[in-house]
Amino acid sequence: MANVILDNLVKHYGKTPVLHGIDLEVSDGEFVVLVGPSGCGKSTTLRMIAGLEDITSGQVSIGDRVVNNLEPKDRNIAMVFQNYAIYPHMTVRKNIGFGLRTSKKSKAEKLQRINEVAAMLDMTELLDRKPGQLSGGQRQRVAIGRAMVRDPDVFLFDEPLSNLDAQLRTQMRLEIKKLHQRVGRTIIFVTHDQVEAMTMADRIVIMKDGHIQQIGSPFEVFHKPANQFVARFIGAPPMNMLEGRYQQGKLHLQDDIVLDLGGRVFSAAAASKLAEHPQVVIGMRPDDLRVTSEPGHFKGEVALIEPLGSETLVYANVGAKELIAKAPGRVPPTAGDQVSLAIESELIHLFDTRDGVLIE
Amino acid sequence: MSGHDITASSTTLFRQQPKVSKVHFSSGQFVRWLLLFLGGIAMIMPIIYMLSTSFKFPFEVYNLNLIPEEPTLENYTYVLEDGRFYGWLITSLIIATVTTISNVFFDSLVGYALCKFRFPGRLIVFIAILSTLMIPTEMLVLPWYLMSKNFGWLDTHWGIMFPGLMTAFGTFLMKQFFETVPDDFLEAARIDGLNELQIWWTVAMPLVKPALAALAIFVFLGNWTAFIWPLIVTNSQEMYTLPVGLSTFSVEAQVEWELIMTGAAISTIPTLIVFLVFQRYIIRGVVMAGLKG
């Protein structure tokens, strides 16, 4: 068992707090992605799990051991760094085998293990090369190979794909995911890229300013964001946000726009919140906002379009606000067109204006 | 490098070819080349005179002609047949080699610790080390001498070499170079189970080879040509280093320049070897090869 448990993890740099009590339980074999903007504390959290940062307070457990006071080497973890951190003066073989230097295995066993890992990563041909002779993707694979060779309980990835170009990143994403399926080890992966988080994770942990905003499956964080921050951080382009007021099944927005929720039934808790404080922020995913030729909920003028091939992003000025919608790629509107935008009332998210938390 | 990059660079090369065939110097370039040429002449002339004088008879020494009228190998025969010369050469080799190894080891160890470890008083220690650079050697000679006398180190190899076994300059140089070694390298090794000394030796040291080579050359040359301290701390001719020994060719009655220049010419050979061995390491960029590219 190699579950990882963070219990009220706190980190201060001097007097500056950077993590404010992180609680997280990662199950054995789970792929968890920590995602958030720069400075949110995701890498610090990962480094504390690795033992590369001191813990101000709280507890880190790996398996059934509390590892707070254990050296990194004694935690049976492996880490892949953003800069790969493969040694330029060593061949690929030596780099991959570096983690076995302190192992008690025989030389033959070590060589066999290196060859196994190289074969798994399709790097057998490159074993005698030095990092300077490798491409970015190959270097990253060497770094992963070095992590794999010790067969650790937990893999920690610290933004390992951020230096690769878009095509290679997509390829490496798939490779890491396949690797996870094959080795079945616990993986904690840090990234600032929400696409990476959505495509790879079993569960996503969204962080901001040293706090966890939401923990959930990619489906949950996309369709049921806990708050406005998550709603805008996850999903590209970000969720449209408009301020309004809820009144008797309708949302009254700026510019006298009224959105009829069409008899949408709210939960008791949501209904009570709306009754107590009817001021809301309305969130609408661009994917859910349709460009239609029929009368819709909003009328606006197309300011800009971004063709993506299979679909087109439409930026429309609705009153003083700009809304982003997705239109089919084949017959998109053009700039200057008058368009109608429509949305299913069930797909509208309502957030509390006081704390940004999702009402429903 | 991707195929795209290759195409791009090939295009650039192709475009630049006509320019290369038409050599053209701007006035700024001309001035730069002229200054470099004059600088080169100023550097090389003493060496040429040294070699020239070593092939001259005493009567011709004060002629400034570069090519001796009657070239002779007599000076070389005299110096090499003088048994003392080999003793001085060996002493100089021992002193320069030991201090070089010692500096490369200790300066990099201290530089690494100051650069990569966070401990209370780190800055104070660093400033204290740097501040010793501001004390001239002449001021240190007396305490060094008293220390040598009290410990019985006068006229010994240890006495000659102890002040130079570690230098503030070397520590500073190595600290600055270790700054270029990304912490990720060290942390990766830490996770892989190496202890701090192993990380320093296996990971960090190979990454700063250019700096180590530069330091080795500086220290070797500095100790090879050192004069004042070896002169003070040694009494017997057997313990003289090469520069001190060569100075005995200038006596009250006359200065035997041809012998001094011959000894100096021979003594440049080890320094040339050291330079040739280490200069290939003085190529930066090896550190970056393992990083994002």
Coordinates of N, CA, C and O in Angstrom, one line a residue, chain A residues 84 86 90-97 111 113-148 171-172 175 179 182:
Chain A
Y84 N 14.2 18.3 -16.1 CA 14.7 16.9 -16.3 C 15.7 16.5 -15.3 O 15.6 15.4 -14.8
I86 N 18.7 15.5 -15.7 CA 19.6 14.4 -16.0 C 21.0 14.9 -16.2 O 21.2 16.0 -16.6
M90 N 26.9 12.1 -18.0 CA 26.7 10.7 -17.9 C 25.9 10.2 -19.2 O 25.1 11.0 -19.6
T91 N 26.1 9.0 -19.6 CA 25.3 8.4 -20.7 C 23.9 8.2 -20.2 O 23.6 8.2 -19.0
V92 N 23.0 7.9 -21.1 CA 21.7 7.5 -20.8 C 21.7 6.3 -19.8 O 20.9 6.3 -18.8
R93 N 22.5 5.3 -20.1 CA 22.6 4.1 -19.3 C 22.9 4.5 -17.8 O 22.3 4.1 -16.9
K94 N 23.9 5.4 -17.7 CA 24.4 5.8 -16.3 C 23.3 6.6 -15.7 O 23.1 6.5 -14.5
N95 N 22.7 7.5 -16.5 CA 21.6 8.3 -15.9 C 20.5 7.4 -15.4 O 20.0 7.6 -14.2
I96 N 20.0 6.5 -16.2 CA 18.9 5.6 -15.8 C 19.3 4.8 -14.6 O 18.6 4.6 -13.6
G97 N 20.6 4.3 -14.6 CA 21.0 3.5 -13.5 C 21.5 4.2 -12.3 O 21.8 3.6 -11.2
L111 N 22.1 -4.0 -14.4 CA 22.1 -3.9 -15.8 C 20.8 -4.4 -16.4 O 20.2 -3.8 -17.4
R113 N 17.9 -4.5 -15.0 CA 16.8 -3.6 -14.7 C 16.9 -2.3 -15.6 O 15.8 -1.8 -16.1
I114 N 18.1 -1.8 -15.8 CA 18.3 -0.7 -16.7 C 17.7 -1.0 -18.1 O 17.0 -0.2 -18.7
N115 N 18.1 -2.2 -18.6 CA 17.6 -2.6 -19.9 C 16.1 -2.8 -20.0 O 15.5 -2.4 -21.0
E116 N 15.5 -3.3 -18.9 CA 14.1 -3.4 -18.9 C 13.4 -2.1 -19.0 O 12.5 -1.9 -19.8
V117 N 13.9 -1.1 -18.2 CA 13.3 0.2 -18.2 C 13.5 0.9 -19.5 O 12.6 1.5 -20.1
A118 N 14.7 0.7 -20.1 CA 15.0 1.4 -21.4 C 14.1 0.8 -22.5 O 13.6 1.5 -23.3
A119 N 13.8 -0.5 -22.4 CA 13.0 -1.2 -23.4 C 11.5 -0.7 -23.2 O 10.8 -0.4 -24.2
M120 N 11.1 -0.5 -21.9 CA 9.8 0.0 -21.7 C 9.5 1.4 -22.2 O 8.5 1.7 -22.7
L121 N 10.6 2.2 -22.2 CA 10.5 3.6 -22.7 C 11.0 3.7 -24.1 O 11.2 4.8 -24.6
D122 N 11.3 2.6 -24.7 CA 11.7 2.6 -26.1 C 13.0 3.4 -26.3 O 13.2 4.2 -27.2
M123 N 14.0 3.1 -25.4 CA 15.2 3.9 -25.4 C 16.4 3.0 -25.5 O 17.6 3.5 -25.3
T124 N 16.3 1.8 -25.8 CA 17.4 0.9 -25.9 C 18.5 1.4 -26.8 O 19.7 1.3 -26.5
E125 N 18.1 1.9 -27.9 CA 19.1 2.4 -28.9 C 19.9 3.6 -28.4 O 21.0 3.9 -28.9
L126 N 19.3 4.3 -27.4 CA 19.9 5.5 -27.0 C 20.8 5.4 -25.7 O 21.3 6.4 -25.2
L127 N 21.0 4.2 -25.2 CA 21.6 4.0 -23.9 C 23.0 4.5 -23.9 O 23.5 4.9 -22.8
D128 N 23.7 4.5 -25.0 CA 25.1 5.0 -24.9 C 25.3 6.5 -25.3 O 26.4 7.0 -25.3
R129 N 24.2 7.1 -25.5 CA 24.3 8.6 -25.8 C 24.3 9.4 -24.6 O 23.9 9.0 -23.5
K130 N 24.8 10.6 -24.7 CA 24.8 11.6 -23.6 C 23.6 12.5 -23.8 O 23.1 12.7 -24.9
P131 N 23.1 13.2 -22.7 CA 21.9 14.0 -22.9 C 22.0 15.1 -23.9 O 21.0 15.4 -24.6
G132 N 23.2 15.6 -24.2 CA 23.4 16.6 -25.2 C 23.0 16.1 -26.6 O 22.7 16.9 -27.5
Q133 N 23.0 14.8 -26.8 CA 22.7 14.3 -28.1 C 21.2 13.9 -28.2 O 20.8 13.2 -29.1
L134 N 20.4 14.2 -27.2 CA 19.0 13.8 -27.2 C 18.1 15.0 -27.4 O 18.4 16.1 -27.1
S135 N 16.9 14.7 -27.9 CA 15.9 15.7 -28.1 C 15.2 16.0 -26.7 O 15.4 15.2 -25.8
G136 N 14.4 17.0 -26.6 CA 13.7 17.3 -25.4 C 12.8 16.2 -24.9 O 12.9 15.8 -23.7
G137 N 12.1 15.6 -25.8 CA 11.2 14.5 -25.4 C 12.0 13.3 -24.9 O 11.7 12.6 -23.9
Q138 N 13.2 13.0 -25.6 CA 14.0 11.9 -25.2 C 14.6 12.1 -23.8 O 14.7 11.2 -23.0
R139 N 15.0 13.4 -23.5 CA 15.6 13.7 -22.2 C 14.5 13.5 -21.1 O 14.8 13.0 -20.1
Q140 N 13.3 13.9 -21.5 CA 12.3 13.7 -20.5 C 12.0 12.2 -20.2 O 11.8 11.8 -19.1
R141 N 12.1 11.4 -21.2 CA 12.0 10.0 -21.1 C 13.1 9.4 -20.2 O 12.9 8.5 -19.4
V142 N 14.3 9.9 -20.4 CA 15.4 9.4 -19.5 C 15.1 9.8 -18.1 O 15.3 8.9 -17.2
A143 N 14.6 11.0 -17.9 CA 14.3 11.4 -16.5 C 13.2 10.5 -15.9 O 13.3 10.0 -14.7
I144 N 12.2 10.1 -16.7 CA 11.2 9.2 -16.2 C 11.8 7.8 -16.0 O 11.5 7.1 -15.0
G145 N 12.7 7.4 -16.9 CA 13.4 6.1 -16.7 C 14.2 6.0 -15.4 O 14.2 5.0 -14.7
R146 N 14.8 7.1 -15.1 CA 15.6 7.2 -13.9 C 14.7 7.0 -12.7 O 15.1 6.4 -11.6
A147 N 13.5 7.6 -12.8 CA 12.5 7.5 -11.7 C 12.0 6.1 -11.6 O 11.8 5.5 -10.5
M148 N 11.8 5.4 -12.8 CA 11.2 4.1 -12.8 C 12.1 3.0 -12.2 O 11.7 2.0 -11.7
Q171 N 2.1 14.0 -26.7 CA 2.6 12.7 -26.8 C 3.1 12.1 -25.5 O 2.7 11.0 -25.1
M172 N 3.8 13.0 -24.7 CA 4.3 12.6 -23.4 C 3.2 12.4 -22.4 O 3.3 11.5 -21.5
E175 N 2.0 9.0 -23.0 CA 3.0 8.0 -22.5 C 3.0 7.9 -21.0 O 3.1 6.8 -20.5
L179 N 2.1 4.7 -18.9 CA 3.0 4.2 -17.9 C 2.3 3.9 -16.6 O 2.5 2.9 -15.9
R182 N 0.4 0.8 -16.8 CA 1.3 -0.4 -16.8 C 1.9 -0.7 -15.4 O 1.8 -1.8 -14.9

